XYZ file of C-alpha atoms in Angstrom:
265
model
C -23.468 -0.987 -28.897
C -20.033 -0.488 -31.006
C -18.233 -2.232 -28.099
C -19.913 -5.289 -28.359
C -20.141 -5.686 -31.893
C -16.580 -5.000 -33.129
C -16.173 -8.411 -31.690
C -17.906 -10.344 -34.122
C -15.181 -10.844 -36.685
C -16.021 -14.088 -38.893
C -11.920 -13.843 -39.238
C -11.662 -14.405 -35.537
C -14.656 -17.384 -35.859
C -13.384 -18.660 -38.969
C -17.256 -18.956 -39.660
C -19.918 -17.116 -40.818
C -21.429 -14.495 -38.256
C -25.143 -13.698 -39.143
C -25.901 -10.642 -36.546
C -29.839 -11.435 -35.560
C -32.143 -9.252 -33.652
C -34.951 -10.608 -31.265
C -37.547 -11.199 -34.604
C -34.737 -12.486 -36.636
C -34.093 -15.425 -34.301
C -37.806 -15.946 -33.247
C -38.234 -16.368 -37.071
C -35.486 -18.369 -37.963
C -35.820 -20.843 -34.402
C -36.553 -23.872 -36.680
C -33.719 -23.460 -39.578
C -31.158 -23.307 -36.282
C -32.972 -26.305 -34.424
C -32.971 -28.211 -38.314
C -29.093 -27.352 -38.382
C -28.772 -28.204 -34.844
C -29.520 -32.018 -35.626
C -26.378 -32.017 -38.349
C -24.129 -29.915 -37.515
C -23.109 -27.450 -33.893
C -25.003 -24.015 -33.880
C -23.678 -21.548 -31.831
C -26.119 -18.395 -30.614
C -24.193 -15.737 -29.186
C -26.398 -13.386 -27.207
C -25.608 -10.357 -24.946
C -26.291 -10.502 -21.362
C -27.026 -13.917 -19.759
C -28.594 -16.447 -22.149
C -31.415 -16.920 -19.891
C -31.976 -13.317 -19.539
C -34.790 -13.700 -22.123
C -37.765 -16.203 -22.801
C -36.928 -16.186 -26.450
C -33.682 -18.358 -25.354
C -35.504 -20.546 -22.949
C -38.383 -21.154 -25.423
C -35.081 -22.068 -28.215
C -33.678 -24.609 -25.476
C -37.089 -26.367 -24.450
C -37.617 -26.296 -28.579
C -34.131 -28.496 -28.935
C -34.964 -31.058 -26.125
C -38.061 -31.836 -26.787
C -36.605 -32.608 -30.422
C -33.641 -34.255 -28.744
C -30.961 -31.454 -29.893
C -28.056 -31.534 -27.133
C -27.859 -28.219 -25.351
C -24.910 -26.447 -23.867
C -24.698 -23.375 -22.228
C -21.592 -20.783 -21.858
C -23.189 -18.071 -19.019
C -22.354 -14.522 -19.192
C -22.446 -11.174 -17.322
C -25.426 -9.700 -17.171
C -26.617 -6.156 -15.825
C -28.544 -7.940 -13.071
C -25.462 -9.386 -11.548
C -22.825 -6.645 -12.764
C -24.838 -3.466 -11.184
C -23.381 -5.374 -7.802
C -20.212 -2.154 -8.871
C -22.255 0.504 -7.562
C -21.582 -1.125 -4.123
C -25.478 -2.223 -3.244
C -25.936 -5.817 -2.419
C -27.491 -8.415 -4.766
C -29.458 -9.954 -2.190
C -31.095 -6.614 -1.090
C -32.698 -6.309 -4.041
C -36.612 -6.651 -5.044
C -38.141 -7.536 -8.177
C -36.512 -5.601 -11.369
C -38.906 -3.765 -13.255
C -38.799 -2.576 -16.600
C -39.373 1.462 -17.477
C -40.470 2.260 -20.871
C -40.175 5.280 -23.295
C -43.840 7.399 -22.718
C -45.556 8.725 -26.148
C -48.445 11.464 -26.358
C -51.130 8.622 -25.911
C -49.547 6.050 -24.168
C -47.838 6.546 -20.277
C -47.848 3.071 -18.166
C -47.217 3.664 -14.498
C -46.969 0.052 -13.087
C -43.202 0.158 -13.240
C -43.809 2.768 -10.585
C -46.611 0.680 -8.442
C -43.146 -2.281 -8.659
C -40.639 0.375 -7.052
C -43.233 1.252 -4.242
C -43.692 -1.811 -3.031
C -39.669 -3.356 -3.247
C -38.987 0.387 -1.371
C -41.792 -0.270 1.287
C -39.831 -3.551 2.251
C -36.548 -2.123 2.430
C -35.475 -3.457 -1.146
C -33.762 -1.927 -3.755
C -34.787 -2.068 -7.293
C -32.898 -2.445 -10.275
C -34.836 -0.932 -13.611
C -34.050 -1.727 -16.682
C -34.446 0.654 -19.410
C -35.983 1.025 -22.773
C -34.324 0.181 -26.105
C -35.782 0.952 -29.586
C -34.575 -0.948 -32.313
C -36.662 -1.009 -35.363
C -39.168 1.576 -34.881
C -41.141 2.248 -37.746
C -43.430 5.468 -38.495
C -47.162 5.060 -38.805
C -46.467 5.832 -42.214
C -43.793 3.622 -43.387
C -46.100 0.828 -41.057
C -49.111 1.767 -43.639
C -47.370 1.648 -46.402
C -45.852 -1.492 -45.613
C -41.949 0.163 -46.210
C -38.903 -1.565 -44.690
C -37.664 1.553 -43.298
C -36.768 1.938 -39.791
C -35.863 4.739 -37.343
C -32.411 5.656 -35.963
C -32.118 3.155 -32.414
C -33.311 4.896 -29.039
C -31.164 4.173 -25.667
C -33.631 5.477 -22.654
C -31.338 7.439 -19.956
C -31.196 7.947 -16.694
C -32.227 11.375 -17.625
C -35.343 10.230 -18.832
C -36.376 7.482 -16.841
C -35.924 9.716 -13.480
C -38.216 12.493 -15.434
C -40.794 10.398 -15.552
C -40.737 8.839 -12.104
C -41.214 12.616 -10.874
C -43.529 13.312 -13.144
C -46.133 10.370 -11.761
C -44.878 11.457 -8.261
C -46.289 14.981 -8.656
C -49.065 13.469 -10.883
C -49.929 11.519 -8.010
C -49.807 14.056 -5.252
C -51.379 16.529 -7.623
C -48.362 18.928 -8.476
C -48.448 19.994 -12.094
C -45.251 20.444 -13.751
C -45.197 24.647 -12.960
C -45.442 23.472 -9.265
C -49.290 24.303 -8.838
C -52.163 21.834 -7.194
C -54.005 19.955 -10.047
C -57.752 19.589 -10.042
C -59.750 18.390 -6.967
C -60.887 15.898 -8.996
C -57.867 15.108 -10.228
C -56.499 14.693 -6.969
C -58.961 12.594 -5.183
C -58.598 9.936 -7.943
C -54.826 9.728 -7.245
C -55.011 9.606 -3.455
C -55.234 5.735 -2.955
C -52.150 5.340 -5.485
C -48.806 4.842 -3.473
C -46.179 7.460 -3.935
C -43.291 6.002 -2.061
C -41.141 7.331 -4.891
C -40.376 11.319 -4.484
C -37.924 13.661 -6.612
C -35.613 13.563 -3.312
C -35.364 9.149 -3.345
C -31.889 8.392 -3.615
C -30.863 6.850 -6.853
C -28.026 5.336 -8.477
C -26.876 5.483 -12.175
C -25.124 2.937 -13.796
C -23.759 3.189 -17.513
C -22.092 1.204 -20.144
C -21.199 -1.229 -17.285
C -18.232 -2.898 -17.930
C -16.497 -1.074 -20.648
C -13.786 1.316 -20.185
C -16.312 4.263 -19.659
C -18.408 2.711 -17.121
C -19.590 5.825 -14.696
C -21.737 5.468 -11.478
C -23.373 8.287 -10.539
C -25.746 8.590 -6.880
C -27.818 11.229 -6.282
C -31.509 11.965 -5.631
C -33.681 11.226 -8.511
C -34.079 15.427 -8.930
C -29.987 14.823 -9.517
C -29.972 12.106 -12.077
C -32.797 14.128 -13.785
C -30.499 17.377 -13.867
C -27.136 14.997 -15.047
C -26.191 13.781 -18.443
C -24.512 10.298 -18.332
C -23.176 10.104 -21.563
C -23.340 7.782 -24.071
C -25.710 3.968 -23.657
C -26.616 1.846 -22.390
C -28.327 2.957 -19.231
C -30.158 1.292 -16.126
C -31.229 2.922 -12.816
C -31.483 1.916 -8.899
C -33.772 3.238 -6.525
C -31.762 2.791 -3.338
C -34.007 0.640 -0.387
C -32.589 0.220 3.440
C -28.983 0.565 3.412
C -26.284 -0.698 5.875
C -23.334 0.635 6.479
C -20.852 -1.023 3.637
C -23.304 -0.594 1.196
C -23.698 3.465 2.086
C -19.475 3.721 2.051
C -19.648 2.394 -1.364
C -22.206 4.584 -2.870
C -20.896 7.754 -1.052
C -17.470 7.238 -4.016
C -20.163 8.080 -6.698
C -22.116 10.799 -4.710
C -22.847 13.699 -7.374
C -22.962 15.480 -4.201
C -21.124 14.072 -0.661
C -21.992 16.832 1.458
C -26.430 16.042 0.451
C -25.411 12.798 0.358
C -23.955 12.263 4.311
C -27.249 14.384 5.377
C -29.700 12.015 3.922
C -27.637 8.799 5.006
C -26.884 10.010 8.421
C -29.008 7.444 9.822
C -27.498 4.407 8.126
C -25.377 2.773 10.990
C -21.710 1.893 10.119
C-alpha cells in the first residue's frame, strides 16, 4: 500500500517510526504498554483502530494497568464503501472471503451472503491479504524468508462465489451436471448467490484511483480492477436512490436498467 506508507516520514514526526505488522505488535504489546507508563506511545494503524481485536485487546491491556488511553478514529472500508451509493444501514453482517489452495476451500463466507441476501441486506466482503507467507520449505527449515504480498481481487473473489454456486447446483466448470451423488449432498445447501447477483466493486477507496465498478458477479469475474486493495458487495433490496447511484458505475447500463426495473423510484 505505497499510498499509505509514503506518509510515515520520521522527518514529518520528528520521531522514530518503527513500521509493525499484526505479529510485530502482538509481540511487542508489553514493551509499548512498559513505555506507555513513562512516556506517550503513539500506534498508528490503518483503517479504524477498533477495526481489529489486536487493538481492543492493547486498550483493555493499558487500563487494566492504569495506562491513559486516547483514541484518534479513522476511515475505514466499512464506513467509506457508503461511495458506491448503497446505504450503511442496509447492510448485513460483513464477511470475510479468503484465498482457496488445492486442499483447503471454506464456503461459510458464502452460507453469510445467503442469509444477509434472503433478508434484503447487502453484504460488504472483505478480502484476503497475504503478508508473510512462507513456503513449506522455508517453514521446515525454519528460514526467515517470505513470499512477495498477495491482494485478493474482485476477480477472484467473484470466481469463487460461482464456483460454489455451480458446485452447489451441480454444474461443473465445462457446464455439465456433476454426480448424482454429488448433487444430492449439495441440495439442502442455500444458493441464493448465482453468477447473474448484482455486485459492486470497490478499489483503492479513497485515493486518487478509486474505481467503482457494478455488474453481475459473471461481470466482475470477466473485469480487471487494477491495482489493491479490493473489497466486494453483493447488492440486497434496493430503493430507488440507492439504484440511481449504482447505475453511474454500471459496467453495463442497458443489463443493468433490465435487472433493476423493479426497484421503485
Amino acid at each position: 500500500m505505497p499510498f499509505v506508507l509514503t506518509c510515515l516520514k520520521e522527518e514529518f514526526y520528528g520521531r522514530e517510526v518503527i513500521l509493525a505488522d499484526r505479529e510485530t505488535v502482538e509481540q511487542l504489546a508489553d514493551e509499548l504498554l512498559s513505555g506507555a507508563k513513562e512516556s506517550d506511545v503513539v500506534l498508528l494503524v490503518v483503517g479504524d483502530p477498533f477495526g481489529a481485536t489486536t487493538h481492543t485487546d492493547l486498550v483493555l491491556r493499558a487500563r487494566t494497568a492504569g495506562i491513559e488511553v486516547g483514541v484518534v478514529h479513522n476511515a475505514s472500508i466499512m464506513n467509506a464503501v457508503g461511495c458506491c451509493g448503497l446505504q450503511l444501514y442496509n447492510y448485513g453482517e460483513t464477511v470475510s472471503i479468503v484465498f482457496w489452495t488445492d486442499t483447503w476451500r471454506p464456503e461459510s463466507f458464502y452460507d453469510k451472503i445467503c442469509s444477509n441476501t434472503r433478508r434484503g441486506m447487502h453484504t460488504l466482503c472483505l478480502l484476503d491479504i497475504k503478508m508473510k507467507e512462507q513456503t513449506v520449505e522455508n517453514i521446515i527449515r525454519q528460514r526467515n524468508i517470505f513470499e512477495p504480498p498477495r491482494f485478493m481481487t474482485t476477480q477472484q473473489a467473484a470466481e469463487q462465489l460461482i464456483a460454489i454456486y455451480k458446485r452447489r447446483t451441480g454444474k461443473a466448470d465445462d457446464g455439465s451436471d456433476s454426480s448424482d451423488e454429488e448433487h444430492t449432498a449439495a441440495d439442502s445447501l442455500p444458493t441464493d448467490v448465482t453468477d447473474t447477483s448484482l455486485a459492486v466493486g470497490v478499489t483503492r477507496v479513497g485515493s486518487n484511483s478509486q474505481r467503482i465498478a457494478v455488474g453481475t458477479l459473471q461481470d466482475l469475474a470477466d473485469t480487471d480492477l487494477g491495482e489493491p486493495l479490493h473489497s466486494l458487495v453483493i447488492v440486497g433490496h434496493m430503493h430507488g436512490i440507492e439504484r440511481g447511484m449504482l447505475r453511474q458505475f454500471a459496467i453495463n447500463e442497458k443489463d443493468f436498467d433490465e435487472r433493476t426495473k423493479h426497484v421503485k423510484e
